[in-house]
Amino acid sequence: MMDKKLKAVVCGAGFGQFYMEALSRMKDRIELVGLVAKGSEKSIKCAEVYEIPLFTSKDQIPEDIDIAFVILRSAMLGGAANEYTEFFFNRGVHVLQEFPIHPDDVRNNFRKARKNAVCFHVGDFYLHLPQIRKFTEYVKRLNEICPPSHIQMSLAAAVSMPALMMLRDMLPSANKMELKCVSDNETPFQVILGNIDGVPVTAEIHNEVNTDDPDSAMYLLQAFNVIYETGRLSLQDPLGDIFWYPKIKSSVSRYSSGAAAREADKDSGLKDGAVSLSFYGAQAAEKGTNEIWVQAIISDIEEMLEGITDKAAYMRYSQKTMTGTAQWESFNKLIGFPKRIDGVKASPEQKDMLIERITEFITEK
């Protein structure tokens, strides 16, 4: 339990808005006392909405801050997050810094946090999204019966670390990775083959960065197919449904009559078809996607608070994160630096037309 309510600041008025909303619902444990930003119109509005002061320079930040949420781009993306993280460490402040963070910076941050007797937490709310949690739990329960035959995943390079952390949760001991890249960097997706803990893995990684609009270049976030002898468990997006697809079975004996196409399909796994195990649409309809993001962030912050009050929990977290970071570093070396692309591949008009066409498909159902 916390001995006192922690005073907090959020750095960044972009996605930091979601952290401010999360903290506004944790007032029994954390008091949001300010926003650190450059003073743009957006940041001024944020400060007004949450009724907190706006600090536009480090010397304006109060001395009695206990915890800082650094929701800025890291140095590897040309941002100032690392600079602010070190500033708060030197003040004896706990820090949550949102990923992606360069592996060297993760290691250095844990080292600096230990030196200053504070906690460092890599902000990773993806692992706390309800569909991610549920999918991981389903896989673990299936693995109690038998290991997967194969894992196939497609994801954006920017969220590859959460994907690897998911694999660490799903597999009994995902410490041994034997992977190789079998594609060049001339296509949007890099292909990785190999095995993790003896389980064959195929991964497609979207490895591009749009220099004109870095936040909108991802074609997808994460998609997983965990394949077993009787079918596959599938999650096509962190904000998507979880499906079980039975394996297609067809015995040789069924063709003996010469009229197999006219007979009842008795032994095909398709007779039941795909089964939805968790329907995201119901969650979105009830809460809205923004609400789901906020609740996942609250869960991530709660994990950090546990580490602040429980040294053993913090040691487990830091060791797990350091190991995952080392694996992520090896993974990134395989796919190389993201390919930089300029401009857009579809005009605003074409994008609107694509959405309209999809709407037509929905109404045709």
mmCIF file of C-alpha atoms in Angstrom:
data_model
loop_
_atom_site.group_PDB
_atom_site.id
_atom_site.type_symbol
_atom_site.label_atom_id
_atom_site.label_comp_id
_atom_site.label_asym_id
_atom_site.label_seq_id
_atom_site.Cartn_x
_atom_site.Cartn_y
_atom_site.Cartn_z
ATOM 1 C CA MET A 1 0.000 0.000 0.000
ATOM 2 C CA MET A 2 1.078 3.558 -0.698
ATOM 3 C CA ASP A 3 1.967 5.587 2.392
ATOM 4 C CA LYS A 4 0.973 8.767 0.585
ATOM 5 C CA LYS A 5 -0.641 9.975 -2.598
ATOM 6 C CA LEU A 6 1.997 10.419 -5.316
ATOM 7 C CA LYS A 7 2.318 13.728 -7.145
ATOM 8 C CA ALA A 8 2.659 13.256 -10.905
ATOM 9 C CA VAL A 9 3.336 15.134 -14.117
ATOM 10 C CA VAL A 10 2.759 14.016 -17.695
ATOM 11 C CA CYS A 11 5.244 15.035 -20.385
ATOM 12 C CA GLY A 12 3.642 15.324 -23.804
ATOM 13 C CA ALA A 13 0.242 16.576 -24.929
ATOM 14 C CA GLY A 14 -0.230 14.096 -27.782
ATOM 15 C CA PHE A 15 -0.842 10.537 -26.622
ATOM 16 C CA GLY A 16 -0.109 11.921 -23.178
ATOM 17 C CA GLN A 17 -3.785 12.929 -23.152
ATOM 18 C CA PHE A 18 -4.682 9.273 -22.605
ATOM 19 C CA TYR A 19 -2.328 9.122 -19.613
ATOM 20 C CA MET A 20 -3.860 12.287 -18.182
ATOM 21 C CA GLU A 21 -7.298 10.717 -18.476
ATOM 22 C CA ALA A 22 -6.052 7.521 -16.823
ATOM 23 C CA LEU A 23 -4.489 9.467 -13.953
ATOM 24 C CA SER A 24 -7.657 11.513 -13.500
ATOM 25 C CA ARG A 25 -9.333 8.229 -12.500
ATOM 26 C CA MET A 26 -6.640 7.251 -9.994
ATOM 27 C CA LYS A 27 -6.989 10.257 -7.693
ATOM 28 C CA ASP A 28 -7.026 8.054 -4.609
ATOM 29 C CA ARG A 29 -3.377 7.136 -5.295
ATOM 30 C CA ILE A 30 -1.964 9.723 -7.707
ATOM 31 C CA GLU A 31 -2.466 13.472 -7.937
ATOM 32 C CA LEU A 32 -1.845 14.900 -11.410
ATOM 33 C CA VAL A 33 -0.215 18.268 -10.708
ATOM 34 C CA GLY A 34 0.909 19.398 -14.144
ATOM 35 C CA LEU A 35 1.530 18.923 -17.852
ATOM 36 C CA VAL A 36 5.012 19.409 -19.303
ATOM 37 C CA ALA A 37 4.825 20.560 -22.931
ATOM 38 C CA LYS A 38 6.041 23.251 -25.307
ATOM 39 C CA GLY A 39 3.043 25.541 -24.939
ATOM 40 C CA SER A 40 1.164 24.772 -28.140
ATOM 41 C CA GLU A 41 -2.549 25.477 -28.427
ATOM 42 C CA LYS A 42 -3.155 21.749 -27.969
ATOM 43 C CA SER A 43 -1.199 21.628 -24.704
ATOM 44 C CA ILE A 44 -2.967 24.746 -23.402
ATOM 45 C CA LYS A 45 -6.336 23.076 -24.059
ATOM 46 C CA CYS A 46 -5.181 19.875 -22.320
ATOM 47 C CA ALA A 47 -4.153 21.786 -19.221
ATOM 48 C CA GLU A 48 -7.517 23.551 -19.187
ATOM 49 C CA VAL A 49 -9.487 20.312 -19.600
ATOM 50 C CA TYR A 50 -7.704 18.609 -16.681
ATOM 51 C CA GLU A 51 -7.460 21.826 -14.644
ATOM 52 C CA ILE A 52 -3.709 21.581 -14.127
ATOM 53 C CA PRO A 53 -0.833 24.010 -14.714
ATOM 54 C CA LEU A 54 1.202 23.868 -17.918
ATOM 55 C CA PHE A 55 4.985 23.800 -17.480
ATOM 56 C CA THR A 56 6.896 24.847 -20.593
ATOM 57 C CA SER A 57 10.412 24.478 -19.171
ATOM 58 C CA LYS A 58 12.155 22.159 -16.729
ATOM 59 C CA ASP A 59 12.796 24.897 -14.177
ATOM 60 C CA GLN A 60 9.022 25.404 -13.830
ATOM 61 C CA ILE A 61 8.461 21.804 -12.703
ATOM 62 C CA PRO A 62 7.867 21.622 -8.920
ATOM 63 C CA GLU A 63 10.543 20.006 -6.760
ATOM 64 C CA ASP A 64 8.132 17.679 -4.948
ATOM 65 C CA ILE A 65 7.143 15.477 -7.914
ATOM 66 C CA ASP A 66 7.108 11.742 -7.101
ATOM 67 C CA ILE A 67 6.379 10.159 -10.483
ATOM 68 C CA ALA A 68 6.684 11.310 -14.099
ATOM 69 C CA PHE A 69 5.031 9.902 -17.213
ATOM 70 C CA VAL A 70 7.279 10.675 -20.178
ATOM 71 C CA ILE A 71 5.039 10.203 -23.217
ATOM 72 C CA LEU A 72 7.383 11.666 -25.800
ATOM 73 C CA ARG A 73 9.372 10.229 -28.673
ATOM 74 C CA SER A 74 12.645 8.732 -27.542
ATOM 75 C CA ALA A 75 16.061 9.700 -28.878
ATOM 76 C CA MET A 76 15.950 6.829 -31.390
ATOM 77 C CA LEU A 77 12.987 8.630 -33.008
ATOM 78 C CA GLY A 78 14.496 12.088 -32.675
ATOM 79 C CA GLY A 79 12.557 13.043 -29.539
ATOM 80 C CA ALA A 80 13.421 14.423 -26.106
ATOM 81 C CA ALA A 81 12.106 11.572 -23.919
ATOM 82 C CA ASN A 82 15.559 10.378 -22.810
ATOM 83 C CA GLU A 83 16.528 13.887 -21.757
ATOM 84 C CA TYR A 84 13.438 14.230 -19.553
ATOM 85 C CA THR A 85 13.809 10.730 -18.108
ATOM 86 C CA GLU A 86 17.354 11.485 -16.957
ATOM 87 C CA PHE A 87 16.227 14.860 -15.591
ATOM 88 C CA PHE A 88 13.622 13.183 -13.391
ATOM 89 C CA PHE A 89 15.993 10.415 -12.268
ATOM 90 C CA ASN A 90 18.446 13.047 -11.055
ATOM 91 C CA ARG A 91 15.616 14.542 -9.008
ATOM 92 C CA GLY A 92 14.793 11.184 -7.428
ATOM 93 C CA VAL A 93 11.537 10.755 -9.369
ATOM 94 C CA HIS A 94 10.045 7.445 -10.560
ATOM 95 C CA VAL A 95 9.640 7.395 -14.359
ATOM 96 C CA LEU A 96 7.374 5.633 -16.830
ATOM 97 C CA GLN A 97 8.689 6.193 -20.361
ATOM 98 C CA GLU A 98 6.607 5.006 -23.275
ATOM 99 C CA PHE A 99 8.198 2.613 -25.776
ATOM 100 C CA PRO A 100 9.794 2.298 -28.269
ATOM 101 C CA ILE A 101 13.057 2.936 -26.437
ATOM 102 C CA HIS A 102 16.484 1.926 -27.724
ATOM 103 C CA PRO A 103 17.734 -1.215 -25.905
ATOM 104 C CA ASP A 104 20.844 0.620 -24.678
ATOM 105 C CA ASP A 105 18.611 3.323 -23.198
ATOM 106 C CA VAL A 106 16.435 0.728 -21.455
ATOM 107 C CA ARG A 107 19.513 -0.790 -19.807
ATOM 108 C CA ASN A 108 20.917 2.628 -18.898
ATOM 109 C CA ASN A 109 17.584 3.751 -17.473
ATOM 110 C CA PHE A 110 17.329 0.744 -15.171
ATOM 111 C CA ARG A 111 20.914 1.408 -14.065
ATOM 112 C CA LYS A 112 20.270 5.118 -13.418
ATOM 113 C CA ALA A 113 17.014 4.363 -11.622
ATOM 114 C CA ARG A 114 18.827 1.967 -9.294
ATOM 115 C CA LYS A 115 21.546 4.565 -8.661
ATOM 116 C CA ASN A 116 18.903 7.140 -7.689
ATOM 117 C CA ALA A 117 16.801 4.661 -5.660
ATOM 118 C CA VAL A 118 13.730 5.033 -7.892
ATOM 119 C CA CYS A 119 11.788 2.786 -10.278
ATOM 120 C CA PHE A 120 11.840 2.805 -14.064
ATOM 121 C CA HIS A 121 8.952 1.376 -16.068
ATOM 122 C CA VAL A 122 8.677 0.897 -19.825
ATOM 123 C CA GLY A 123 5.180 2.050 -20.717
ATOM 124 C CA ASP A 124 3.611 -0.845 -22.605
ATOM 125 C CA PHE A 125 -0.160 -0.793 -22.346
ATOM 126 C CA TYR A 126 -0.532 -3.187 -25.322
ATOM 127 C CA LEU A 127 0.051 -6.142 -23.015
ATOM 128 C CA HIS A 128 -2.853 -4.916 -20.885
ATOM 129 C CA LEU A 129 -5.408 -4.652 -23.698
ATOM 130 C CA PRO A 130 -8.281 -7.066 -22.937
ATOM 131 C CA GLN A 131 -8.049 -9.027 -26.194
ATOM 132 C CA ILE A 132 -4.269 -9.418 -25.836
ATOM 133 C CA ARG A 133 -4.677 -10.638 -22.263
ATOM 134 C CA LYS A 134 -7.466 -13.028 -23.190
ATOM 135 C CA PHE A 135 -5.624 -14.412 -26.226
ATOM 136 C CA THR A 136 -2.475 -14.989 -24.166
ATOM 137 C CA GLU A 137 -4.491 -16.762 -21.478
ATOM 138 C CA TYR A 138 -6.217 -19.002 -24.053
ATOM 139 C CA VAL A 139 -2.855 -20.000 -25.546
ATOM 140 C CA LYS A 140 -1.410 -20.817 -22.122
ATOM 141 C CA ARG A 141 -4.408 -23.004 -21.310
ATOM 142 C CA LEU A 142 -4.111 -24.862 -24.623
ATOM 143 C CA ASN A 143 -0.386 -25.304 -24.011
ATOM 144 C CA GLU A 144 -1.220 -27.195 -20.815
ATOM 145 C CA ILE A 145 -2.476 -29.960 -23.131
ATOM 146 C CA CYS A 146 0.183 -29.817 -25.850
ATOM 147 C CA PRO A 147 2.613 -27.281 -27.329
ATOM 148 C CA PRO A 148 1.746 -25.384 -30.527
ATOM 149 C CA SER A 149 2.795 -26.859 -33.854
ATOM 150 C CA HIS A 150 3.565 -23.426 -35.294
ATOM 151 C CA ILE A 151 3.169 -19.711 -34.581
ATOM 152 C CA GLN A 152 2.531 -17.209 -37.361
ATOM 153 C CA MET A 153 2.507 -13.490 -36.667
ATOM 154 C CA SER A 154 2.302 -10.254 -38.628
ATOM 155 C CA LEU A 155 3.113 -6.957 -36.982
ATOM 156 C CA ALA A 156 4.538 -3.472 -37.267
ATOM 157 C CA ALA A 157 8.185 -3.091 -36.274
ATOM 158 C CA ALA A 158 7.188 -0.321 -33.850
ATOM 159 C CA VAL A 159 5.218 -2.810 -31.723
ATOM 160 C CA SER A 160 7.551 -5.796 -32.082
ATOM 161 C CA MET A 161 8.713 -5.581 -28.460
ATOM 162 C CA PRO A 162 5.182 -6.076 -27.038
ATOM 163 C CA ALA A 163 4.763 -8.990 -29.468
ATOM 164 C CA LEU A 164 7.934 -10.656 -28.186
ATOM 165 C CA MET A 165 6.823 -10.056 -24.603
ATOM 166 C CA MET A 166 3.528 -11.747 -25.503
ATOM 167 C CA LEU A 167 5.443 -14.774 -26.770
ATOM 168 C CA ARG A 168 7.363 -14.894 -23.503
ATOM 169 C CA ASP A 169 4.043 -15.064 -21.669
ATOM 170 C CA MET A 170 2.516 -17.620 -24.040
ATOM 171 C CA LEU A 171 5.355 -20.137 -24.242
ATOM 172 C CA PRO A 172 6.634 -22.124 -21.252
ATOM 173 C CA SER A 173 10.192 -20.838 -21.644
ATOM 174 C CA ALA A 174 10.745 -18.442 -24.524
ATOM 175 C CA ASN A 175 14.396 -17.786 -23.704
ATOM 176 C CA LYS A 176 15.882 -19.582 -26.700
ATOM 177 C CA MET A 177 15.371 -17.851 -30.053
ATOM 178 C CA GLU A 178 16.810 -19.143 -33.328
ATOM 179 C CA LEU A 179 15.644 -16.776 -36.052
ATOM 180 C CA LYS A 180 16.841 -15.545 -39.429
ATOM 181 C CA CYS A 181 15.635 -12.960 -41.928
ATOM 182 C CA VAL A 182 14.929 -14.430 -45.370
ATOM 183 C CA SER A 183 13.916 -11.229 -47.173
ATOM 184 C CA ASP A 184 15.592 -8.011 -48.245
ATOM 185 C CA ASN A 185 14.596 -4.487 -47.298
ATOM 186 C CA GLU A 186 13.075 -3.691 -50.692
ATOM 187 C CA THR A 187 9.548 -4.715 -49.739
ATOM 188 C CA PRO A 188 7.314 -3.234 -47.008
ATOM 189 C CA PHE A 189 7.381 -6.505 -45.032
ATOM 190 C CA GLN A 190 10.436 -8.378 -43.783
ATOM 191 C CA VAL A 191 10.076 -12.145 -43.299
ATOM 192 C CA ILE A 192 11.578 -13.923 -40.271
ATOM 193 C CA LEU A 193 11.769 -17.718 -39.966
ATOM 194 C CA GLY A 194 13.004 -19.922 -37.146
ATOM 195 C CA ASN A 195 11.865 -21.173 -33.771
ATOM 196 C CA ILE A 196 11.317 -19.868 -30.270
ATOM 197 C CA ASP A 197 11.723 -22.411 -27.497
ATOM 198 C CA GLY A 198 11.574 -25.133 -30.159
ATOM 199 C CA VAL A 199 8.264 -23.928 -31.627
ATOM 200 C CA PRO A 200 8.495 -23.040 -35.359
ATOM 201 C CA VAL A 201 7.761 -19.362 -35.997
ATOM 202 C CA THR A 202 7.011 -17.351 -39.130
ATOM 203 C CA ALA A 203 6.893 -13.567 -38.752
ATOM 204 C CA GLU A 204 6.077 -10.803 -41.230
ATOM 205 C CA ILE A 205 7.285 -7.413 -40.036
ATOM 206 C CA HIS A 206 6.139 -4.144 -41.576
ATOM 207 C CA ASN A 207 9.366 -2.164 -41.429
ATOM 208 C CA GLU A 208 8.728 1.256 -42.944
ATOM 209 C CA VAL A 209 8.619 4.784 -41.544
ATOM 210 C CA ASN A 210 6.820 7.603 -43.323
ATOM 211 C CA THR A 211 8.992 10.662 -42.776
ATOM 212 C CA ASP A 212 6.065 12.959 -43.616
ATOM 213 C CA ASP A 213 3.678 11.340 -41.132
ATOM 214 C CA PRO A 214 5.463 8.864 -38.792
ATOM 215 C CA ASP A 215 2.365 7.974 -36.770
ATOM 216 C CA SER A 216 0.213 6.869 -39.706
ATOM 217 C CA ALA A 217 2.572 4.573 -41.622
ATOM 218 C CA MET A 218 1.618 1.279 -39.936
ATOM 219 C CA TYR A 219 -0.500 -1.042 -42.064
ATOM 220 C CA LEU A 220 -1.311 -3.168 -39.020
ATOM 221 C CA LEU A 221 -0.472 -3.522 -35.330
ATOM 222 C CA GLN A 222 -0.273 -7.207 -34.393
ATOM 223 C CA ALA A 223 -1.881 -10.387 -35.718
ATOM 224 C CA PHE A 224 -1.296 -13.912 -34.381
ATOM 225 C CA ASN A 225 -2.164 -17.444 -35.449
ATOM 226 C CA VAL A 226 -1.148 -20.109 -32.931
ATOM 227 C CA ILE A 227 -1.559 -23.447 -34.689
ATOM 228 C CA TYR A 228 -2.322 -26.769 -32.992
ATOM 229 C CA GLU A 229 -3.002 -30.253 -34.340
ATOM 230 C CA THR A 230 -6.763 -29.677 -34.192
ATOM 231 C CA GLY A 231 -6.957 -26.081 -35.430
ATOM 232 C CA ARG A 232 -5.656 -22.582 -34.896
ATOM 233 C CA LEU A 233 -6.310 -19.816 -32.395
ATOM 234 C CA SER A 234 -6.375 -16.473 -34.179
ATOM 235 C CA LEU A 235 -6.196 -12.819 -33.147
ATOM 236 C CA GLN A 236 -6.023 -10.509 -36.154
ATOM 237 C CA ASP A 237 -5.671 -7.239 -34.242
ATOM 238 C CA PRO A 238 -5.305 -6.099 -30.600
ATOM 239 C CA LEU A 239 -8.708 -4.497 -31.173
ATOM 240 C CA GLY A 240 -10.141 -7.495 -33.017
ATOM 241 C CA ASP A 241 -11.991 -10.743 -32.371
ATOM 242 C CA ILE A 242 -10.428 -13.986 -31.169
ATOM 243 C CA PHE A 243 -11.396 -16.970 -33.345
ATOM 244 C CA TRP A 244 -10.868 -20.701 -33.214
ATOM 245 C CA TYR A 245 -10.626 -22.256 -36.679
ATOM 246 C CA PRO A 246 -11.000 -26.063 -36.630
ATOM 247 C CA LYS A 247 -8.513 -27.969 -38.732
ATOM 248 C CA ILE A 248 -9.907 -29.213 -42.043
ATOM 249 C CA LYS A 249 -10.049 -33.012 -41.953
ATOM 250 C CA SER A 250 -10.818 -35.287 -44.845
ATOM 251 C CA SER A 251 -10.170 -39.032 -44.638
ATOM 252 C CA VAL A 252 -9.254 -41.048 -47.730
ATOM 253 C CA SER A 253 -12.112 -43.492 -47.060
ATOM 254 C CA ARG A 254 -14.764 -40.879 -47.792
ATOM 255 C CA TYR A 255 -14.023 -41.114 -51.533
ATOM 256 C CA SER A 256 -14.679 -44.882 -51.763
ATOM 257 C CA SER A 257 -18.321 -44.506 -52.802
ATOM 258 C CA GLY A 258 -17.529 -42.428 -55.866
ATOM 259 C CA ALA A 259 -20.137 -39.844 -54.824
ATOM 260 C CA ALA A 260 -18.341 -38.036 -52.001
ATOM 261 C CA ALA A 261 -19.598 -34.622 -53.114
ATOM 262 C CA ARG A 262 -23.221 -35.767 -52.664
ATOM 263 C CA GLU A 263 -22.783 -37.316 -49.230
ATOM 264 C CA ALA A 264 -23.186 -35.700 -45.844
ATOM 265 C CA ASP A 265 -19.994 -34.059 -44.613
ATOM 266 C CA LYS A 266 -19.574 -36.200 -41.502
ATOM 267 C CA ASP A 267 -15.859 -35.994 -40.783
ATOM 268 C CA SER A 268 -14.953 -32.465 -41.810
ATOM 269 C CA GLY A 269 -13.897 -30.026 -39.109
ATOM 270 C CA LEU A 270 -15.653 -27.334 -41.136
ATOM 271 C CA LYS A 271 -19.095 -28.568 -40.146
ATOM 272 C CA ASP A 272 -18.969 -26.258 -37.141
ATOM 273 C CA GLY A 273 -16.986 -23.516 -38.886
ATOM 274 C CA ALA A 274 -14.993 -20.769 -37.191
ATOM 275 C CA VAL A 275 -15.937 -20.029 -33.595
ATOM 276 C CA SER A 276 -15.702 -16.523 -32.117
ATOM 277 C CA LEU A 277 -14.320 -16.851 -28.585
ATOM 278 C CA SER A 278 -14.182 -13.155 -27.759
ATOM 279 C CA PHE A 279 -16.062 -10.548 -29.773
ATOM 280 C CA TYR A 280 -14.318 -7.175 -29.695
ATOM 281 C CA GLY A 281 -17.292 -5.388 -31.221
ATOM 282 C CA ALA A 282 -19.304 -5.916 -28.047
ATOM 283 C CA GLN A 283 -16.533 -4.362 -25.937
ATOM 284 C CA ALA A 284 -16.176 -1.414 -28.321
ATOM 285 C CA ALA A 285 -19.934 -0.864 -28.427
ATOM 286 C CA GLU A 286 -20.104 -0.838 -24.634
ATOM 287 C CA LYS A 287 -16.990 1.218 -23.879
ATOM 288 C CA GLY A 288 -15.569 2.712 -27.079
ATOM 289 C CA THR A 289 -12.011 2.173 -28.278
ATOM 290 C CA ASN A 290 -10.618 5.215 -26.446
ATOM 291 C CA GLU A 291 -11.998 3.869 -23.176
ATOM 292 C CA ILE A 292 -10.300 0.518 -23.794
ATOM 293 C CA TRP A 293 -6.956 2.313 -24.338
ATOM 294 C CA VAL A 294 -7.394 4.276 -21.103
ATOM 295 C CA GLN A 295 -8.232 1.203 -19.039
ATOM 296 C CA ALA A 296 -5.176 -0.616 -20.420
ATOM 297 C CA ILE A 297 -2.994 2.346 -19.426
ATOM 298 C CA ILE A 298 -4.485 2.284 -15.918
ATOM 299 C CA SER A 299 -3.521 -1.402 -15.647
ATOM 300 C CA ASP A 300 0.028 -0.608 -16.770
ATOM 301 C CA ILE A 301 0.311 2.207 -14.218
ATOM 302 C CA GLU A 302 -0.975 -0.130 -11.507
ATOM 303 C CA GLU A 303 1.792 -2.578 -12.406
ATOM 304 C CA MET A 304 4.301 0.240 -11.965
ATOM 305 C CA LEU A 305 2.815 1.211 -8.597
ATOM 306 C CA GLU A 306 3.187 -2.385 -7.448
ATOM 307 C CA GLY A 307 6.886 -2.194 -8.296
ATOM 308 C CA ILE A 308 7.271 1.037 -6.333
ATOM 309 C CA THR A 309 5.829 -0.534 -3.173
ATOM 310 C CA ASP A 310 7.153 -4.100 -3.597
ATOM 311 C CA LYS A 311 10.888 -4.519 -4.262
ATOM 312 C CA ALA A 312 10.512 -8.191 -5.183
ATOM 313 C CA ALA A 313 7.833 -7.351 -7.765
ATOM 314 C CA TYR A 314 10.066 -4.629 -9.215
ATOM 315 C CA MET A 315 13.002 -7.038 -9.472
ATOM 316 C CA ARG A 316 10.838 -9.559 -11.341
ATOM 317 C CA TYR A 317 9.577 -6.831 -13.662
ATOM 318 C CA SER A 318 13.018 -5.372 -14.368
ATOM 319 C CA GLN A 319 14.566 -8.793 -15.060
ATOM 320 C CA LYS A 320 11.717 -9.764 -17.390
ATOM 321 C CA THR A 321 11.940 -6.444 -19.228
ATOM 322 C CA MET A 322 15.727 -6.595 -19.553
ATOM 323 C CA THR A 323 15.551 -10.116 -20.994
ATOM 324 C CA GLY A 324 12.764 -9.089 -23.369
ATOM 325 C CA THR A 325 14.770 -6.032 -24.417
ATOM 326 C CA ALA A 326 17.796 -8.184 -25.264
ATOM 327 C CA GLN A 327 15.606 -10.413 -27.437
ATOM 328 C CA TRP A 328 14.053 -7.364 -29.078
ATOM 329 C CA GLU A 329 17.546 -6.038 -29.819
ATOM 330 C CA SER A 330 18.472 -9.308 -31.558
ATOM 331 C CA PHE A 331 15.177 -9.230 -33.441
ATOM 332 C CA ASN A 332 15.794 -5.675 -34.663
ATOM 333 C CA LYS A 333 19.263 -6.596 -35.901
ATOM 334 C CA LEU A 334 17.642 -9.192 -38.157
ATOM 335 C CA ILE A 335 15.199 -6.801 -39.819
ATOM 336 C CA GLY A 336 17.505 -3.780 -39.891
ATOM 337 C CA PHE A 337 16.565 -0.121 -39.770
ATOM 338 C CA PRO A 338 13.096 0.828 -41.027
ATOM 339 C CA LYS A 339 12.924 1.827 -44.661
ATOM 340 C CA ARG A 340 12.092 5.512 -44.972
ATOM 341 C CA ILE A 341 9.268 6.392 -47.321
ATOM 342 C CA ASP A 342 8.085 9.842 -48.342
ATOM 343 C CA GLY A 343 4.705 11.169 -49.353
ATOM 344 C CA VAL A 344 1.461 9.229 -49.454
ATOM 345 C CA LYS A 345 0.355 6.299 -51.599
ATOM 346 C CA ALA A 346 -3.288 7.347 -51.693
ATOM 347 C CA SER A 347 -4.793 10.817 -51.908
ATOM 348 C CA PRO A 348 -7.253 12.038 -49.249
ATOM 349 C CA GLU A 349 -10.019 11.585 -51.823
ATOM 350 C CA GLN A 350 -8.977 7.985 -52.498
ATOM 351 C CA LYS A 351 -8.868 7.249 -48.773
ATOM 352 C CA ASP A 352 -12.407 8.597 -48.371
ATOM 353 C CA MET A 353 -13.555 6.494 -51.320
ATOM 354 C CA LEU A 354 -12.004 3.357 -49.812
ATOM 355 C CA ILE A 355 -13.882 3.939 -46.552
ATOM 356 C CA GLU A 356 -17.112 4.516 -48.480
ATOM 357 C CA ARG A 357 -16.597 1.267 -50.395
ATOM 358 C CA ILE A 358 -16.055 -0.678 -47.164
ATOM 359 C CA THR A 359 -19.260 0.891 -45.830
ATOM 360 C CA GLU A 360 -21.025 -0.472 -48.906
ATOM 361 C CA PHE A 361 -19.718 -3.958 -48.113
ATOM 362 C CA ILE A 362 -21.084 -3.676 -44.570
ATOM 363 C CA THR A 363 -24.546 -2.628 -45.725
ATOM 364 C CA GLU A 364 -24.603 -5.470 -48.282
ATOM 365 C CA LYS A 365 -24.287 -8.118 -45.556
#
